[in-house]
Amino acid sequence: MPAEAKADSKNARSASQPSTPLSTHSTPHPATPPLTERQEARRRRILHASAQLASRGGFDAVQMREVAESSQVALGTLYRYFPSKVHLLVATMQDQLEHMHGTLRKKPPAGDTAAERVAETLMRAFRALQREPHLADAMVRALTFADRSVSPEVDQVSRQTTMIILDAMGLDDPTPAQLSAVRVIEHTWHSALITWLSGRASIAQVKIDIETVCRLIDLTDPAADD
């Protein structure tokens, strides 16, 4: 069976399993050697091609052979970077979040409280995904299909989301209670994406849910006990 067919078959089986949340933290994986400048450039072309194809046609439009052709790499090379389409699309989401983080740092949220700033930040990120619904759907479906083999990529998504939230909170050294609140916020944001993409929640409802869960930040603020 061709590698792509194996990957699609595996994804279909794993679709019946529980979804993998953004805030999954698995056992640490051995560090991989840093990419060379040429390898990093190749990886960036692959991620760009993945995002472009997903933007045009969603999850099904991202075919590994087309990604290889569009990014000008051999198919075998592509599979060495990303063993399956799910690995690729989860990595694409991490890359998209990294770009969003850079944009948010250039124009930080203006809320008076940490909860307001996080809510504003997550809604800005949500609206960025809203502008590319096919891409958003492809990346969220990949997260839903992800099994243990995709844990490193899912962990990268979680870490990036955590950094975005902590930056909005203005925290460098969060307490365990604050980190717990961040994880719940991540879960809610992920769930809001799924319900919006499936047509079961409006943007207005998503905003209400995000603002509501962000109030956990106030409850875990050590200053509130003083």
PDB file of C-alpha atoms in Angstrom:
ATOM      1  CA  MET A   1       0.000   0.000   0.000  1.00  0.00           C
ATOM      2  CA  PRO A   2       1.422   3.467  -0.857  1.00  0.00           C
ATOM      3  CA  ALA A   3       2.593   5.561   2.058  1.00  0.00           C
ATOM      4  CA  GLU A   4      -0.183   8.131   1.536  1.00  0.00           C
ATOM      5  CA  ALA A   5      -2.848   5.450   1.542  1.00  0.00           C
ATOM      6  CA  LYS A   6      -1.426   4.001   4.753  1.00  0.00           C
ATOM      7  CA  ALA A   7      -1.524   7.415   6.368  1.00  0.00           C
ATOM      8  CA  ASP A   8      -5.113   8.051   5.274  1.00  0.00           C
ATOM      9  CA  SER A   9      -6.175   4.620   6.509  1.00  0.00           C
ATOM     10  CA  LYS A  10      -4.518   5.262   9.845  1.00  0.00           C
ATOM     11  CA  ASN A  11      -6.214   8.645  10.112  1.00  0.00           C
ATOM     12  CA  ALA A  12      -9.609   7.136   9.408  1.00  0.00           C
ATOM     13  CA  ARG A  13      -9.112   4.601  12.227  1.00  0.00           C
ATOM     14  CA  SER A  14      -7.945   7.221  14.682  1.00  0.00           C
ATOM     15  CA  ALA A  15     -10.866   9.526  13.864  1.00  0.00           C
ATOM     16  CA  SER A  16     -13.028   7.326  16.100  1.00  0.00           C
ATOM     17  CA  GLN A  17     -10.702   7.896  19.064  1.00  0.00           C
ATOM     18  CA  PRO A  18     -11.060  10.813  21.509  1.00  0.00           C
ATOM     19  CA  SER A  19      -9.698  14.081  20.172  1.00  0.00           C
ATOM     20  CA  THR A  20      -6.263  15.242  21.249  1.00  0.00           C
ATOM     21  CA  PRO A  21      -6.494  18.536  23.176  1.00  0.00           C
ATOM     22  CA  LEU A  22      -4.201  21.440  22.534  1.00  0.00           C
ATOM     23  CA  SER A  23      -2.812  21.217  26.024  1.00  0.00           C
ATOM     24  CA  THR A  24      -1.648  17.596  25.956  1.00  0.00           C
ATOM     25  CA  HIS A  25       1.720  17.282  27.701  1.00  0.00           C
ATOM     26  CA  SER A  26       3.305  13.890  27.038  1.00  0.00           C
ATOM     27  CA  THR A  27       6.574  12.375  28.131  1.00  0.00           C
ATOM     28  CA  PRO A  28       9.483  14.492  26.859  1.00  0.00           C
ATOM     29  CA  HIS A  29      11.007  13.257  23.623  1.00  0.00           C
ATOM     30  CA  PRO A  30      14.742  13.148  22.968  1.00  0.00           C
ATOM     31  CA  ALA A  31      16.030  16.401  21.544  1.00  0.00           C
ATOM     32  CA  THR A  32      16.584  16.344  17.810  1.00  0.00           C
ATOM     33  CA  PRO A  33      19.607  18.006  16.230  1.00  0.00           C
ATOM     34  CA  PRO A  34      18.912  21.557  15.023  1.00  0.00           C
ATOM     35  CA  LEU A  35      18.194  21.930  11.339  1.00  0.00           C
ATOM     36  CA  THR A  36      20.779  23.418   9.061  1.00  0.00           C
ATOM     37  CA  GLU A  37      19.916  26.644   7.240  1.00  0.00           C
ATOM     38  CA  ARG A  38      19.168  24.669   4.081  1.00  0.00           C
ATOM     39  CA  GLN A  39      16.986  22.158   5.948  1.00  0.00           C
ATOM     40  CA  GLU A  40      15.089  24.944   7.697  1.00  0.00           C
ATOM     41  CA  ALA A  41      14.442  26.648   4.342  1.00  0.00           C
ATOM     42  CA  ARG A  42      13.144  23.346   2.947  1.00  0.00           C
ATOM     43  CA  ARG A  43      10.894  22.842   5.961  1.00  0.00           C
ATOM     44  CA  ARG A  44       9.491  26.344   5.565  1.00  0.00           C
ATOM     45  CA  ARG A  45       8.665  25.676   1.896  1.00  0.00           C
ATOM     46  CA  ILE A  46       6.856  22.498   2.910  1.00  0.00           C
ATOM     47  CA  LEU A  47       4.799  24.259   5.585  1.00  0.00           C
ATOM     48  CA  HIS A  48       3.974  27.081   3.181  1.00  0.00           C
ATOM     49  CA  ALA A  49       2.798  24.615   0.545  1.00  0.00           C
ATOM     50  CA  SER A  50       0.705  22.770   3.128  1.00  0.00           C
ATOM     51  CA  ALA A  51      -0.991  25.983   4.239  1.00  0.00           C
ATOM     52  CA  GLN A  52      -1.642  27.076   0.655  1.00  0.00           C
ATOM     53  CA  LEU A  53      -3.245  23.774  -0.330  1.00  0.00           C
ATOM     54  CA  ALA A  54      -5.326  23.635   2.872  1.00  0.00           C
ATOM     55  CA  SER A  55      -6.487  27.239   2.348  1.00  0.00           C
ATOM     56  CA  ARG A  56      -7.839  26.308  -1.071  1.00  0.00           C
ATOM     57  CA  GLY A  57      -9.517  23.012  -0.286  1.00  0.00           C
ATOM     58  CA  GLY A  58      -9.250  22.007   3.355  1.00  0.00           C
ATOM     59  CA  PHE A  59      -7.989  18.734   4.771  1.00  0.00           C
ATOM     60  CA  ASP A  60      -8.647  16.600   1.708  1.00  0.00           C
ATOM     61  CA  ALA A  61      -6.771  19.012  -0.568  1.00  0.00           C
ATOM     62  CA  VAL A  62      -3.507  18.425   1.285  1.00  0.00           C
ATOM     63  CA  GLN A  63      -2.025  15.457  -0.574  1.00  0.00           C
ATOM     64  CA  MET A  64       1.574  14.598   0.230  1.00  0.00           C
ATOM     65  CA  ARG A  65       2.588  14.249  -3.418  1.00  0.00           C
ATOM     66  CA  GLU A  66       1.175  17.685  -4.238  1.00  0.00           C
ATOM     67  CA  VAL A  67       2.882  19.195  -1.196  1.00  0.00           C
ATOM     68  CA  ALA A  68       6.191  17.708  -2.364  1.00  0.00           C
ATOM     69  CA  GLU A  69       5.748  19.065  -5.873  1.00  0.00           C
ATOM     70  CA  SER A  70       4.681  22.504  -4.689  1.00  0.00           C
ATOM     71  CA  SER A  71       7.576  22.801  -2.230  1.00  0.00           C
ATOM     72  CA  GLN A  72      10.073  21.358  -4.738  1.00  0.00           C
ATOM     73  CA  VAL A  73      11.245  18.481  -2.560  1.00  0.00           C
ATOM     74  CA  ALA A  74      11.320  14.767  -3.256  1.00  0.00           C
ATOM     75  CA  LEU A  75       8.372  12.811  -1.845  1.00  0.00           C
ATOM     76  CA  GLY A  76      10.730  10.672   0.226  1.00  0.00           C
ATOM     77  CA  THR A  77      12.305  13.808   1.686  1.00  0.00           C
ATOM     78  CA  LEU A  78       8.871  15.146   2.618  1.00  0.00           C
ATOM     79  CA  TYR A  79       8.084  11.949   4.534  1.00  0.00           C
ATOM     80  CA  ARG A  80      11.369  12.249   6.427  1.00  0.00           C
ATOM     81  CA  TYR A  81      10.259  15.646   7.675  1.00  0.00           C
ATOM     82  CA  PHE A  82       6.611  14.707   8.225  1.00  0.00           C
ATOM     83  CA  PRO A  83       5.640  10.988   8.331  1.00  0.00           C
ATOM     84  CA  SER A  84       1.991  11.682   7.469  1.00  0.00           C
ATOM     85  CA  LYS A  85      -0.463  14.381   6.475  1.00  0.00           C
ATOM     86  CA  VAL A  86      -1.598  14.639  10.092  1.00  0.00           C
ATOM     87  CA  HIS A  87       1.973  15.311  11.254  1.00  0.00           C
ATOM     88  CA  LEU A  88       2.280  17.944   8.542  1.00  0.00           C
ATOM     89  CA  LEU A  89      -0.963  19.767   9.289  1.00  0.00           C
ATOM     90  CA  VAL A  90      -0.394  19.825  13.049  1.00  0.00           C
ATOM     91  CA  ALA A  91       3.057  21.308  12.373  1.00  0.00           C
ATOM     92  CA  THR A  92       1.350  23.788  10.039  1.00  0.00           C
ATOM     93  CA  MET A  93      -0.899  24.877  12.902  1.00  0.00           C
ATOM     94  CA  GLN A  94       2.112  25.421  15.155  1.00  0.00           C
ATOM     95  CA  ASP A  95       3.682  27.511  12.413  1.00  0.00           C
ATOM     96  CA  GLN A  96       0.511  29.574  11.966  1.00  0.00           C
ATOM     97  CA  LEU A  97       0.308  30.176  15.720  1.00  0.00           C
ATOM     98  CA  GLU A  98       3.942  31.256  15.744  1.00  0.00           C
ATOM     99  CA  HIS A  99       3.195  33.856  13.075  1.00  0.00           C
ATOM    100  CA  MET A 100       0.154  35.026  15.038  1.00  0.00           C
ATOM    101  CA  HIS A 101       2.305  35.327  18.161  1.00  0.00           C
ATOM    102  CA  GLY A 102       4.722  37.580  16.317  1.00  0.00           C
ATOM    103  CA  THR A 103       1.861  39.785  15.134  1.00  0.00           C
ATOM    104  CA  LEU A 104       0.387  39.953  18.631  1.00  0.00           C
ATOM    105  CA  ARG A 105       3.725  40.997  20.090  1.00  0.00           C
ATOM    106  CA  LYS A 106       3.902  43.899  17.648  1.00  0.00           C
ATOM    107  CA  LYS A 107       0.442  45.051  18.729  1.00  0.00           C
ATOM    108  CA  PRO A 108      -0.238  43.744  22.260  1.00  0.00           C
ATOM    109  CA  PRO A 109      -3.799  43.542  23.632  1.00  0.00           C
ATOM    110  CA  ALA A 110      -5.002  46.659  25.405  1.00  0.00           C
ATOM    111  CA  GLY A 111      -7.237  45.239  28.164  1.00  0.00           C
ATOM    112  CA  ASP A 112      -6.910  46.571  31.718  1.00  0.00           C
ATOM    113  CA  THR A 113      -6.844  43.097  33.325  1.00  0.00           C
ATOM    114  CA  ALA A 114      -5.014  39.889  32.444  1.00  0.00           C
ATOM    115  CA  ALA A 115      -8.346  38.173  31.761  1.00  0.00           C
ATOM    116  CA  GLU A 116      -9.379  40.916  29.329  1.00  0.00           C
ATOM    117  CA  ARG A 117      -6.017  40.812  27.543  1.00  0.00           C
ATOM    118  CA  VAL A 118      -6.107  37.032  27.125  1.00  0.00           C
ATOM    119  CA  ALA A 119      -9.691  37.109  25.852  1.00  0.00           C
ATOM    120  CA  GLU A 120      -8.797  39.821  23.343  1.00  0.00           C
ATOM    121  CA  THR A 121      -5.699  37.885  22.250  1.00  0.00           C
ATOM    122  CA  LEU A 122      -7.558  34.620  21.714  1.00  0.00           C
ATOM    123  CA  MET A 123     -10.359  36.352  19.805  1.00  0.00           C
ATOM    124  CA  ARG A 124      -7.796  38.026  17.550  1.00  0.00           C
ATOM    125  CA  ALA A 125      -6.221  34.629  16.912  1.00  0.00           C
ATOM    126  CA  PHE A 126      -9.675  33.161  16.326  1.00  0.00           C
ATOM    127  CA  ARG A 127     -10.549  35.854  13.794  1.00  0.00           C
ATOM    128  CA  ALA A 128      -7.282  35.250  11.971  1.00  0.00           C
ATOM    129  CA  LEU A 129      -8.305  31.597  11.582  1.00  0.00           C
ATOM    130  CA  GLN A 130     -11.824  32.701  10.656  1.00  0.00           C
ATOM    131  CA  ARG A 131     -10.393  34.488   7.610  1.00  0.00           C
ATOM    132  CA  GLU A 132      -9.024  31.124   6.393  1.00  0.00           C
ATOM    133  CA  PRO A 133     -11.837  28.679   7.257  1.00  0.00           C
ATOM    134  CA  HIS A 134     -10.579  25.842   5.037  1.00  0.00           C
ATOM    135  CA  LEU A 135      -7.113  26.076   6.562  1.00  0.00           C
ATOM    136  CA  ALA A 136      -8.538  26.257  10.087  1.00  0.00           C
ATOM    137  CA  ASP A 137     -10.734  23.215   9.444  1.00  0.00           C
ATOM    138  CA  ALA A 138      -7.798  21.211   8.048  1.00  0.00           C
ATOM    139  CA  MET A 139      -5.558  21.991  11.020  1.00  0.00           C
ATOM    140  CA  VAL A 140      -8.247  21.286  13.625  1.00  0.00           C
ATOM    141  CA  ARG A 141      -9.166  18.014  11.912  1.00  0.00           C
ATOM    142  CA  ALA A 142      -5.518  17.000  12.012  1.00  0.00           C
ATOM    143  CA  LEU A 143      -5.404  17.704  15.752  1.00  0.00           C
ATOM    144  CA  THR A 144      -8.535  15.610  16.187  1.00  0.00           C
ATOM    145  CA  PHE A 145      -7.042  12.709  14.216  1.00  0.00           C
ATOM    146  CA  ALA A 146      -3.655  12.895  15.973  1.00  0.00           C
ATOM    147  CA  ASP A 147      -2.549   9.786  17.837  1.00  0.00           C
ATOM    148  CA  ARG A 148       0.493   9.177  20.047  1.00  0.00           C
ATOM    149  CA  SER A 149       2.863   9.258  17.092  1.00  0.00           C
ATOM    150  CA  VAL A 150       2.016  12.927  16.593  1.00  0.00           C
ATOM    151  CA  SER A 151       2.622  13.863  20.248  1.00  0.00           C
ATOM    152  CA  PRO A 152       5.759  15.979  19.553  1.00  0.00           C
ATOM    153  CA  GLU A 153       3.875  18.125  17.029  1.00  0.00           C
ATOM    154  CA  VAL A 154       0.791  18.414  19.280  1.00  0.00           C
ATOM    155  CA  ASP A 155       3.035  19.412  22.189  1.00  0.00           C
ATOM    156  CA  GLN A 156       4.535  22.177  20.027  1.00  0.00           C
ATOM    157  CA  VAL A 157       1.032  23.518  19.343  1.00  0.00           C
ATOM    158  CA  SER A 158       0.270  23.427  23.053  1.00  0.00           C
ATOM    159  CA  ARG A 159       3.509  25.179  24.007  1.00  0.00           C
ATOM    160  CA  GLN A 160       2.926  27.890  21.410  1.00  0.00           C
ATOM    161  CA  THR A 161      -0.626  28.453  22.643  1.00  0.00           C
ATOM    162  CA  THR A 162       0.605  28.591  26.249  1.00  0.00           C
ATOM    163  CA  MET A 163       3.239  31.188  25.352  1.00  0.00           C
ATOM    164  CA  ILE A 164       0.624  33.333  23.608  1.00  0.00           C
ATOM    165  CA  ILE A 165      -1.625  33.256  26.685  1.00  0.00           C
ATOM    166  CA  LEU A 166       1.192  33.875  29.186  1.00  0.00           C
ATOM    167  CA  ASP A 167       2.448  36.810  27.112  1.00  0.00           C
ATOM    168  CA  ALA A 168      -1.037  38.324  27.186  1.00  0.00           C
ATOM    169  CA  MET A 169      -1.159  37.783  30.958  1.00  0.00           C
ATOM    170  CA  GLY A 170       2.252  39.425  31.325  1.00  0.00           C
ATOM    171  CA  LEU A 171       3.660  36.437  33.216  1.00  0.00           C
ATOM    172  CA  ASP A 172       7.165  35.008  33.123  1.00  0.00           C
ATOM    173  CA  ASP A 173       6.862  32.745  36.177  1.00  0.00           C
ATOM    174  CA  PRO A 174       3.281  31.442  36.481  1.00  0.00           C
ATOM    175  CA  THR A 175       2.142  29.503  39.536  1.00  0.00           C
ATOM    176  CA  PRO A 176       0.829  25.922  39.199  1.00  0.00           C
ATOM    177  CA  ALA A 177      -2.711  27.256  39.639  1.00  0.00           C
ATOM    178  CA  GLN A 178      -2.196  29.778  36.842  1.00  0.00           C
ATOM    179  CA  LEU A 179      -0.808  27.095  34.534  1.00  0.00           C
ATOM    180  CA  SER A 180      -3.842  24.962  35.307  1.00  0.00           C
ATOM    181  CA  ALA A 181      -6.096  27.873  34.331  1.00  0.00           C
ATOM    182  CA  VAL A 182      -4.127  28.298  31.099  1.00  0.00           C
ATOM    183  CA  ARG A 183      -4.698  24.629  30.232  1.00  0.00           C
ATOM    184  CA  VAL A 184      -8.451  24.982  30.768  1.00  0.00           C
ATOM    185  CA  ILE A 185      -8.447  28.110  28.595  1.00  0.00           C
ATOM    186  CA  GLU A 186      -6.583  26.212  25.854  1.00  0.00           C
ATOM    187  CA  HIS A 187      -9.132  23.392  25.994  1.00  0.00           C
ATOM    188  CA  THR A 188     -11.992  25.879  25.703  1.00  0.00           C
ATOM    189  CA  TRP A 189     -10.394  27.721  22.801  1.00  0.00           C
ATOM    190  CA  HIS A 190      -9.843  24.443  20.963  1.00  0.00           C
ATOM    191  CA  SER A 191     -13.428  23.351  21.639  1.00  0.00           C
ATOM    192  CA  ALA A 192     -14.713  26.735  20.456  1.00  0.00           C
ATOM    193  CA  LEU A 193     -12.850  26.290  17.160  1.00  0.00           C
ATOM    194  CA  ILE A 194     -14.436  22.869  16.658  1.00  0.00           C
ATOM    195  CA  THR A 195     -17.973  24.002  17.463  1.00  0.00           C
ATOM    196  CA  TRP A 196     -17.652  27.069  15.232  1.00  0.00           C
ATOM    197  CA  LEU A 197     -16.210  25.082  12.317  1.00  0.00           C
ATOM    198  CA  SER A 198     -19.023  22.540  12.612  1.00  0.00           C
ATOM    199  CA  GLY A 199     -21.636  25.307  12.563  1.00  0.00           C
ATOM    200  CA  ARG A 200     -22.783  24.635  16.131  1.00  0.00           C
ATOM    201  CA  ALA A 201     -21.647  27.977  17.581  1.00  0.00           C
ATOM    202  CA  SER A 202     -21.742  31.562  16.362  1.00  0.00           C
ATOM    203  CA  ILE A 203     -18.856  33.993  16.653  1.00  0.00           C
ATOM    204  CA  ALA A 204     -20.858  35.812  19.342  1.00  0.00           C
ATOM    205  CA  GLN A 205     -21.172  32.599  21.378  1.00  0.00           C
ATOM    206  CA  VAL A 206     -17.469  31.844  20.947  1.00  0.00           C
ATOM    207  CA  LYS A 207     -16.646  35.322  22.300  1.00  0.00           C
ATOM    208  CA  ILE A 208     -18.875  34.773  25.334  1.00  0.00           C
ATOM    209  CA  ASP A 209     -17.290  31.370  26.046  1.00  0.00           C
ATOM    210  CA  ILE A 210     -13.745  32.726  25.716  1.00  0.00           C
ATOM    211  CA  GLU A 211     -14.450  35.721  27.962  1.00  0.00           C
ATOM    212  CA  THR A 212     -16.118  33.456  30.531  1.00  0.00           C
ATOM    213  CA  VAL A 213     -13.256  30.963  30.773  1.00  0.00           C
ATOM    214  CA  CYS A 214     -10.662  33.741  30.929  1.00  0.00           C
ATOM    215  CA  ARG A 215     -12.168  34.820  34.254  1.00  0.00           C
ATOM    216  CA  LEU A 216     -10.318  31.841  35.727  1.00  0.00           C
ATOM    217  CA  ILE A 217      -7.210  34.005  35.484  1.00  0.00           C
ATOM    218  CA  ASP A 218      -8.581  36.387  38.112  1.00  0.00           C
ATOM    219  CA  LEU A 219      -9.393  33.458  40.430  1.00  0.00           C
ATOM    220  CA  THR A 220      -5.804  32.144  40.250  1.00  0.00           C
ATOM    221  CA  ASP A 221      -4.072  35.514  40.686  1.00  0.00           C
ATOM    222  CA  PRO A 222      -1.995  35.339  43.915  1.00  0.00           C
ATOM    223  CA  ALA A 223      -2.541  39.085  44.388  1.00  0.00           C
ATOM    224  CA  ALA A 224      -6.255  38.417  44.808  1.00  0.00           C
ATOM    225  CA  ASP A 225      -5.505  36.670  48.132  1.00  0.00           C
ATOM    226  CA  ASP A 226      -3.602  39.634  49.565  1.00  0.00           C
TER     227      ASP A 226
END
